[in-house]
Tab-separated table of C-alpha atoms and ligand atoms in Angstrom:
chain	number	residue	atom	x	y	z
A	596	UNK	CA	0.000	0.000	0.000
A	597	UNK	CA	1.051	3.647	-0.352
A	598	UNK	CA	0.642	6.513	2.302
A	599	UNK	CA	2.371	9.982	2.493
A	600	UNK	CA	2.654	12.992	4.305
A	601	UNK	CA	1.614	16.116	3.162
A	602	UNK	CA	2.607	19.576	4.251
A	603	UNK	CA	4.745	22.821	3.708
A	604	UNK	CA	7.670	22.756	5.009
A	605	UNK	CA	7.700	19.226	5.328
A	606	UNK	CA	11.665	17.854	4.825
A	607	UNK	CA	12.286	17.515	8.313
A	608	UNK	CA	9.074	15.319	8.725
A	609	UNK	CA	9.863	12.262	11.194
A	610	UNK	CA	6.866	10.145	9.636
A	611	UNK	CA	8.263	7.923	6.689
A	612	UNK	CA	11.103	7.153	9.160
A	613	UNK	CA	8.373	6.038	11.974
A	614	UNK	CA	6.186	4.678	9.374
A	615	UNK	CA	9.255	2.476	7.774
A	616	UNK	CA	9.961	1.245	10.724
A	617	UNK	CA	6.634	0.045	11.571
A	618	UNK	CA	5.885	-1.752	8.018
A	619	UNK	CA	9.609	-3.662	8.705
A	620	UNK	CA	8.695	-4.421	11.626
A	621	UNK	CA	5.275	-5.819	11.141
A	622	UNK	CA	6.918	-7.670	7.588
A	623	UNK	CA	4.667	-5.724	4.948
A	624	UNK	CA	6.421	-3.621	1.998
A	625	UNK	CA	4.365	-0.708	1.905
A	626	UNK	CA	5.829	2.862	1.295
A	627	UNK	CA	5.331	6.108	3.235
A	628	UNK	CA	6.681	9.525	1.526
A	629	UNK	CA	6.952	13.217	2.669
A	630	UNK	CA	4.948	15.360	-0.189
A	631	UNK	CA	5.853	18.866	-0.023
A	632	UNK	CA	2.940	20.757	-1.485
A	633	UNK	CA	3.212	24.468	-1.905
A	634	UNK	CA	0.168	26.797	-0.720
A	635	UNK	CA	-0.395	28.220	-3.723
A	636	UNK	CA	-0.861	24.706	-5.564
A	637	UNK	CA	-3.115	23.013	-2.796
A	638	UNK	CA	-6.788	23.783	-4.992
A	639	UNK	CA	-4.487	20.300	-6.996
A	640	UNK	CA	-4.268	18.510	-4.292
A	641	UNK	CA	-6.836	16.108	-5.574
A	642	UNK	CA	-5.187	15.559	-9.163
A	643	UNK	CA	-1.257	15.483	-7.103
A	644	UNK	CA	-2.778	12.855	-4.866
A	645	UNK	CA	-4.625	10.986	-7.037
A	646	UNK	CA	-1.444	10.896	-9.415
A	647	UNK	CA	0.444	9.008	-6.396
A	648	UNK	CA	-2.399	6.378	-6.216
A	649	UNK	CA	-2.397	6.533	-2.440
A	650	UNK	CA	-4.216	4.544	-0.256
A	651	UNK	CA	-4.317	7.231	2.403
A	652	UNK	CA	-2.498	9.997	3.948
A	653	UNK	CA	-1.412	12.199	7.147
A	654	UNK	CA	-1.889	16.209	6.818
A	655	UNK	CA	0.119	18.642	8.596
A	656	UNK	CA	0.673	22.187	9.242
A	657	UNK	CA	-0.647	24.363	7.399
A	658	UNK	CA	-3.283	22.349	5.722
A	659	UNK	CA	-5.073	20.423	8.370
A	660	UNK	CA	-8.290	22.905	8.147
A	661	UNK	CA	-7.910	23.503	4.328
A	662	UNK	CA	-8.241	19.519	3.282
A	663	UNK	CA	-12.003	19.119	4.780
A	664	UNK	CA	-13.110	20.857	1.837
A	665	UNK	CA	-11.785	17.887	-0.251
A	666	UNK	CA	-13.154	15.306	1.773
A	667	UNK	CA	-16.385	12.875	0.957
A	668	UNK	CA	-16.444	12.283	4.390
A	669	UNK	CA	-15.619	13.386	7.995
A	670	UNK	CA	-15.875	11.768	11.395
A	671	UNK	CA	-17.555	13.500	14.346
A	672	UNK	CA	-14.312	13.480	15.773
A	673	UNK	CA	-12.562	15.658	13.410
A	674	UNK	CA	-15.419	17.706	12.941
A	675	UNK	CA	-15.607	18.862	16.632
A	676	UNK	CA	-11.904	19.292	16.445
A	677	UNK	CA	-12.269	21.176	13.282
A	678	UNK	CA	-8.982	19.771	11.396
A	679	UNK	CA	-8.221	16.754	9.351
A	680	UNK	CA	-4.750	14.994	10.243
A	681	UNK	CA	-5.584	11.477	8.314
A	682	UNK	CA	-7.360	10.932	5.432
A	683	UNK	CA	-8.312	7.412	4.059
A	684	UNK	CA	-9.195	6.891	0.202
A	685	UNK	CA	-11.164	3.992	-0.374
A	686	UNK	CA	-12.813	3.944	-4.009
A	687	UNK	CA	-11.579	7.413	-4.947
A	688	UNK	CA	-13.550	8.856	-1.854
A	689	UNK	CA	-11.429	10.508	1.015
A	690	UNK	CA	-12.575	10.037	4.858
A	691	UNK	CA	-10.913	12.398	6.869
A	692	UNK	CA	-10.279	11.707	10.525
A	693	UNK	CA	-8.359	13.156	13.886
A	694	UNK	CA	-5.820	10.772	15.580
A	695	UNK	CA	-3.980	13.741	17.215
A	696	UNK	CA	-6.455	13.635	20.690
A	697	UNK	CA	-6.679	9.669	20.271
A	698	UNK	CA	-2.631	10.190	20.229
A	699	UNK	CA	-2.347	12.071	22.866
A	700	UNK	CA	-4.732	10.132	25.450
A	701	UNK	CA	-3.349	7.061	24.824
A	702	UNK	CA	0.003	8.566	24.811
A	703	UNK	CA	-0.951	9.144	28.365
A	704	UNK	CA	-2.432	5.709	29.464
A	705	UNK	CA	-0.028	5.201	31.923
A	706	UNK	CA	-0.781	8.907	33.725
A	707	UNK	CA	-4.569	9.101	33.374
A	708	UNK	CA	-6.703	8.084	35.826
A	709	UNK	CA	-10.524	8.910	35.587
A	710	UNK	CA	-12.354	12.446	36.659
A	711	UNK	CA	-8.594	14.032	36.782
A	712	UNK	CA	-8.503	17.988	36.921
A	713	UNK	CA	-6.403	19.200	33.558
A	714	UNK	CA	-5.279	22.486	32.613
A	715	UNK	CA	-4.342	23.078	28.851
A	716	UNK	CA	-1.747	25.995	28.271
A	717	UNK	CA	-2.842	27.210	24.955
A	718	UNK	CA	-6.083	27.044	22.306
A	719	UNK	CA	-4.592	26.513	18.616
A	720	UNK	CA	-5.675	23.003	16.948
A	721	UNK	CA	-3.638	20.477	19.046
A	722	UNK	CA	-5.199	22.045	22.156
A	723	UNK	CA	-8.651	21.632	20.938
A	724	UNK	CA	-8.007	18.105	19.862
A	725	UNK	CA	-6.808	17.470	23.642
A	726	UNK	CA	-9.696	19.287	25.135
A	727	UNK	CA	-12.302	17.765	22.822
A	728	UNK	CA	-10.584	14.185	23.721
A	729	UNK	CA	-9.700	14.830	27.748
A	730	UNK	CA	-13.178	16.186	28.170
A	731	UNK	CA	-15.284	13.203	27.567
A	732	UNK	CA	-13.361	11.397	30.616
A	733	UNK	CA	-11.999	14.463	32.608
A	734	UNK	CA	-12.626	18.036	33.829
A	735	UNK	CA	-10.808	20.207	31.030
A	736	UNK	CA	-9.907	23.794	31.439
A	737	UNK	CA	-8.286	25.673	28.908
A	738	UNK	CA	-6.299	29.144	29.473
A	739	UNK	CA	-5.111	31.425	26.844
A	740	UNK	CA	-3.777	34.769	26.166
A	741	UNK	CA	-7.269	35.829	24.772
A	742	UNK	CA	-10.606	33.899	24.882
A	743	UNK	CA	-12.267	34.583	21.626
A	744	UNK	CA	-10.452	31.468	19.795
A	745	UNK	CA	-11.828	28.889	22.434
A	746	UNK	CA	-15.625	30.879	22.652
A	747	UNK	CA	-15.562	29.342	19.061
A	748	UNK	CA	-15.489	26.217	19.363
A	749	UNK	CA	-18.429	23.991	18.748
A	750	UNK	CA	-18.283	22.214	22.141
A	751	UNK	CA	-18.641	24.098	25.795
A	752	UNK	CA	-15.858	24.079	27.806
A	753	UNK	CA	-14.623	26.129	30.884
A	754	UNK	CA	-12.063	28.702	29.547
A	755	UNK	CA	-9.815	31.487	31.207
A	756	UNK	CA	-7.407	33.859	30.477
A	757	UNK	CA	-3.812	33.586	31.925
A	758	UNK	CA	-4.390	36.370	34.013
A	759	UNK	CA	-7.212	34.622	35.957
A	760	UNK	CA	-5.499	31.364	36.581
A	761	UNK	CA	-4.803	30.718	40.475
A	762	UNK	CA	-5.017	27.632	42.564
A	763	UNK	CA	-2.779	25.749	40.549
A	764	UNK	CA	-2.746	23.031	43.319
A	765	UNK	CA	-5.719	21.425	42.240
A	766	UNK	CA	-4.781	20.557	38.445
A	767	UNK	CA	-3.625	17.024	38.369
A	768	UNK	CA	-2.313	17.209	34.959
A	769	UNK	CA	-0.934	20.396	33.191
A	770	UNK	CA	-0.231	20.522	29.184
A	771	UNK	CA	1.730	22.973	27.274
A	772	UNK	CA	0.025	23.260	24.103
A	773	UNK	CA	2.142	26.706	23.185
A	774	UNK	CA	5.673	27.633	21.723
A	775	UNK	CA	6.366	29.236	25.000
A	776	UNK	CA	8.911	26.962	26.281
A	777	UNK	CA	10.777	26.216	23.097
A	778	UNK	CA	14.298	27.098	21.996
A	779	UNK	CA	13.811	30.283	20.736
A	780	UNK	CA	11.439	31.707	23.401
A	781	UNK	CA	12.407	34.029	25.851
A	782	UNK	CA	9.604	34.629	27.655
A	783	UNK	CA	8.878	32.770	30.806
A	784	UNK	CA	6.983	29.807	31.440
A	785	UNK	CA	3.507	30.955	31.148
A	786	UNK	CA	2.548	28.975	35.020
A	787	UNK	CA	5.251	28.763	37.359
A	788	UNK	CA	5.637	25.065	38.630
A	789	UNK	CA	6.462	25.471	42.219
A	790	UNK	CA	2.532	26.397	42.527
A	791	UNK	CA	1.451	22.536	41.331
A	792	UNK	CA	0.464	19.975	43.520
A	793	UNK	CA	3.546	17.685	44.183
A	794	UNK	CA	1.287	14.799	42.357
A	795	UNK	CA	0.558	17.008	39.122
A	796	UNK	CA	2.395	15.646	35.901
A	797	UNK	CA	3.344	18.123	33.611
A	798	UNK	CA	3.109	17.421	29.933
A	799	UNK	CA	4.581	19.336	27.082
A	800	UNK	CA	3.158	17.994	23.177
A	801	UNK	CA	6.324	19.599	21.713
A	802	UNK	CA	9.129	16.741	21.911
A	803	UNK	CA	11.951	19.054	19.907
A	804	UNK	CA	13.761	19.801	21.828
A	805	UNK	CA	13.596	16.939	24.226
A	806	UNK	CA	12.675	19.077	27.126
A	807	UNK	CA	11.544	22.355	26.868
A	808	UNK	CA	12.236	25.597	29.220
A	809	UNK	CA	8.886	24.524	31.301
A	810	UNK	CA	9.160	20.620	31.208
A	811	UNK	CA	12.668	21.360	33.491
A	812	UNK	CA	11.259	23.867	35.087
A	813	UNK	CA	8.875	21.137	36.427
A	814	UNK	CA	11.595	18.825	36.419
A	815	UNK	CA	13.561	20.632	39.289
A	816	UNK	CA	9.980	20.981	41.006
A	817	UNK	CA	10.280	17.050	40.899
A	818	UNK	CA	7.495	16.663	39.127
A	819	UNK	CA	6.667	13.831	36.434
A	820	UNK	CA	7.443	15.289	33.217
A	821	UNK	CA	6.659	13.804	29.839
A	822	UNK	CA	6.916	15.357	26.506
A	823	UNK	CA	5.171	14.815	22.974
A	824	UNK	CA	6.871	11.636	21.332
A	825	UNK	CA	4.532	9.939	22.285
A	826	UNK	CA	1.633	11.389	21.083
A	827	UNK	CA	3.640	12.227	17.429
A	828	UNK	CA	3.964	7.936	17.620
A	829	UNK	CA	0.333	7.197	19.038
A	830	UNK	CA	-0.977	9.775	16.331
A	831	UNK	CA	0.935	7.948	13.417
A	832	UNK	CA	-0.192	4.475	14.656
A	833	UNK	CA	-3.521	5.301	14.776
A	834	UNK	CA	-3.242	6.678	11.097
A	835	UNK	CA	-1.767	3.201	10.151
A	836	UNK	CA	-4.811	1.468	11.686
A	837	UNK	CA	-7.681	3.330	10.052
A	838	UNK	CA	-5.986	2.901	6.291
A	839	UNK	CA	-5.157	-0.745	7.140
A	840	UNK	CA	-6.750	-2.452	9.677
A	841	UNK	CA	-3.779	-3.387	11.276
A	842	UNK	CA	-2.758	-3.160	14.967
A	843	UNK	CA	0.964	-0.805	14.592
A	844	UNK	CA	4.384	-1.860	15.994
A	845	UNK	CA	4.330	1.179	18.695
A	846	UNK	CA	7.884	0.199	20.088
A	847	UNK	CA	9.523	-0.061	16.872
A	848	UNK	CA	8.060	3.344	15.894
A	849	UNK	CA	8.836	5.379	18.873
A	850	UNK	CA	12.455	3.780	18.388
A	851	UNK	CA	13.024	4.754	14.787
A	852	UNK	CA	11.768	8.207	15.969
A	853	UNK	CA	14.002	8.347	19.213
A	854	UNK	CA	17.060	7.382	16.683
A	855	UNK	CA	16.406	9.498	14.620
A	856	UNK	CA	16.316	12.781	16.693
A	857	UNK	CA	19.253	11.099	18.462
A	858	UNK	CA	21.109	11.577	15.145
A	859	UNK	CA	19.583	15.148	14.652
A	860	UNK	CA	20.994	16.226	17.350
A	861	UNK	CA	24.536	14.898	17.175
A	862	UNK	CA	24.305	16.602	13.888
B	2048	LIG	P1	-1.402	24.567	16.838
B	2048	LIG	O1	-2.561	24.712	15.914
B	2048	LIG	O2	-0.211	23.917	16.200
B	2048	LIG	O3	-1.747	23.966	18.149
B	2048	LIG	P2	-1.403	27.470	16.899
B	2048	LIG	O4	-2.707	27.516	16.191
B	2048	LIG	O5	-0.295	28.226	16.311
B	2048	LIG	O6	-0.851	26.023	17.142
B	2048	LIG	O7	-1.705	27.914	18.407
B	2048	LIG	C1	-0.715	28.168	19.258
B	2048	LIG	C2	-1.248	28.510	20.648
B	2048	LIG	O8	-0.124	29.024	21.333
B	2048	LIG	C3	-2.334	29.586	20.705
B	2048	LIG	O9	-3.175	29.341	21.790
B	2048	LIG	C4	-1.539	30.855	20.948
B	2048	LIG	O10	-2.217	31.829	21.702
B	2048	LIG	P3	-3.194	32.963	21.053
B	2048	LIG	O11	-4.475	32.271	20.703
B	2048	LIG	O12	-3.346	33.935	22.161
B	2048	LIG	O13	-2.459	33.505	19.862
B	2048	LIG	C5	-0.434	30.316	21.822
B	2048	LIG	N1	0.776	31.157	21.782
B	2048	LIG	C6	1.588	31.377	20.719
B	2048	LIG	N2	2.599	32.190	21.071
B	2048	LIG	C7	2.391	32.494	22.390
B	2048	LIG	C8	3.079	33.313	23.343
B	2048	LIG	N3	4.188	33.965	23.009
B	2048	LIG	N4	2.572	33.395	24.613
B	2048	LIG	C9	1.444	32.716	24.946
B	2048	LIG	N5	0.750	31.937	24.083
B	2048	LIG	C10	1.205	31.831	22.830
């Protein structure tokens, strides 16, 4: 079978690398390629897709929103989250999907236990994936610099500005859905950790670089601290299991991925 991953930039993508590694591990030849598509050619997508007779493929930044107007179909999923990140063609009709909350939450399996109090940092599209997902088993709230991004979203959730966030002891589980934090960004962490709950674990979806400005900030807090490979694997397997049916070889993919950032960084 053949899958791809489309986006712009998209060289440095880490998916035909993960992807590989799970078809060798799991024995089957398919191929998985990185298609940079510019902006200005992405009313072709159908005819550049169609040329590469895929059987399905991922969509990232900056045409997650921009590819439900090419799809047949959409799952409620995607639809409350409001971005496509999969799409799977089965007799020349496209069904789009969302694996990035699925990704996430069972990225987290280990951490989650039911009814837990979360705070999301942030309200792009990976936050409201998270919410949407975290909300059907949790109590979400989501803080951001202004409010008018989460007010449209087509589910209710409670929402605050950064300015109105206090008691930050009763959040068991805190995720950085920002830049803030990156290399690159000065500006402090947006919560200062010493005011969690000794139990909290902080999470972080960004896992370039490896730990970011708040993830050690939490760190030396001695919190639990976990950043987002694992919900850039758990996304990708997911992918693998709507186009094929197939359970995904999640330890051989979060290896190839861990290698290869390994190798990035020695670089
Ligand atoms: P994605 O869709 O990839 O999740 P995005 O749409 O670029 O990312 O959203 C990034 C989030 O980070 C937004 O919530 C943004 O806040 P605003 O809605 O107020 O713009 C937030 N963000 C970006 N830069 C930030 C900064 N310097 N300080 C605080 N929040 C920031």
């Amino acid at each position: 079978m053949n899958f791809a991953v489309i986006g712009y930039p998209i060289s440095h993508s880490l998916s035909p690398i993960m992807h590989h590694a799970n078809f060798k591990a799991l024995g089957r030849d398919d191929e998985y390629c990185a298609l940079s598509i510019d902006p200005k050619h992405f009313h072709h997508i159908k005819d550049i897709i169609d040329e590469k007779a895929l059987d399905g493929f991922n969509v990232t930044i900056p045409f997650k929103i921009d590819i439900m107007n090419y799809c047949d179909e959409i799952d409620t999923t995607a639809q409350m989250i409001g971005a496509v990140n999969t799409v799977l063609i089965k007799n020349n009709k496209w069904f789009g999907y969302n694996t990035d909350g699925l990704g996430y939450l069972l990225s987290m399996q280990d951490y989650l236990r039911d009814d837990m109090n979360v705070l999301i940092l942030g309200a792009g599209g990976a936050s409201r994936a998270i919410s949407y997902t975290l909300m059907q088993n949790h109590r979400v709230t989501v803080a951001n610099r202004s409010l008018e991004r989460i007010q449209s979203w087509p589910f209710e959730i409670e929402c605050l500005t950064y300015d109105r966030l206090d008691n930050l002891s009763r959040y068991d589980l805190v995720i950085n859905t920002t830049p803030v934090g990156m290399t690159g960004y000065d500006e402090p962490s947006i919560i200062r950790c010493h005011n969690l709950n000794k139990s909290c674990v902080v999470s972080d979806i960004i896992y370039t670089p490896e730990k970011t400005a708040f993830l050690k900030e939490a760190k030396l807090q001695d919190l639990k601290i976990i950043n987002g490979l694992g919900m850039f694997v758990m996304q990708g397997a997911k992918s693998f299991e709507i186009w094929t049916g197939d359970v995904a070889d999640v330890e051989a993919m979060t290896l190839a991925v861990q290698t290869a950032l390994k190798g990035r960084n020695q670089c």
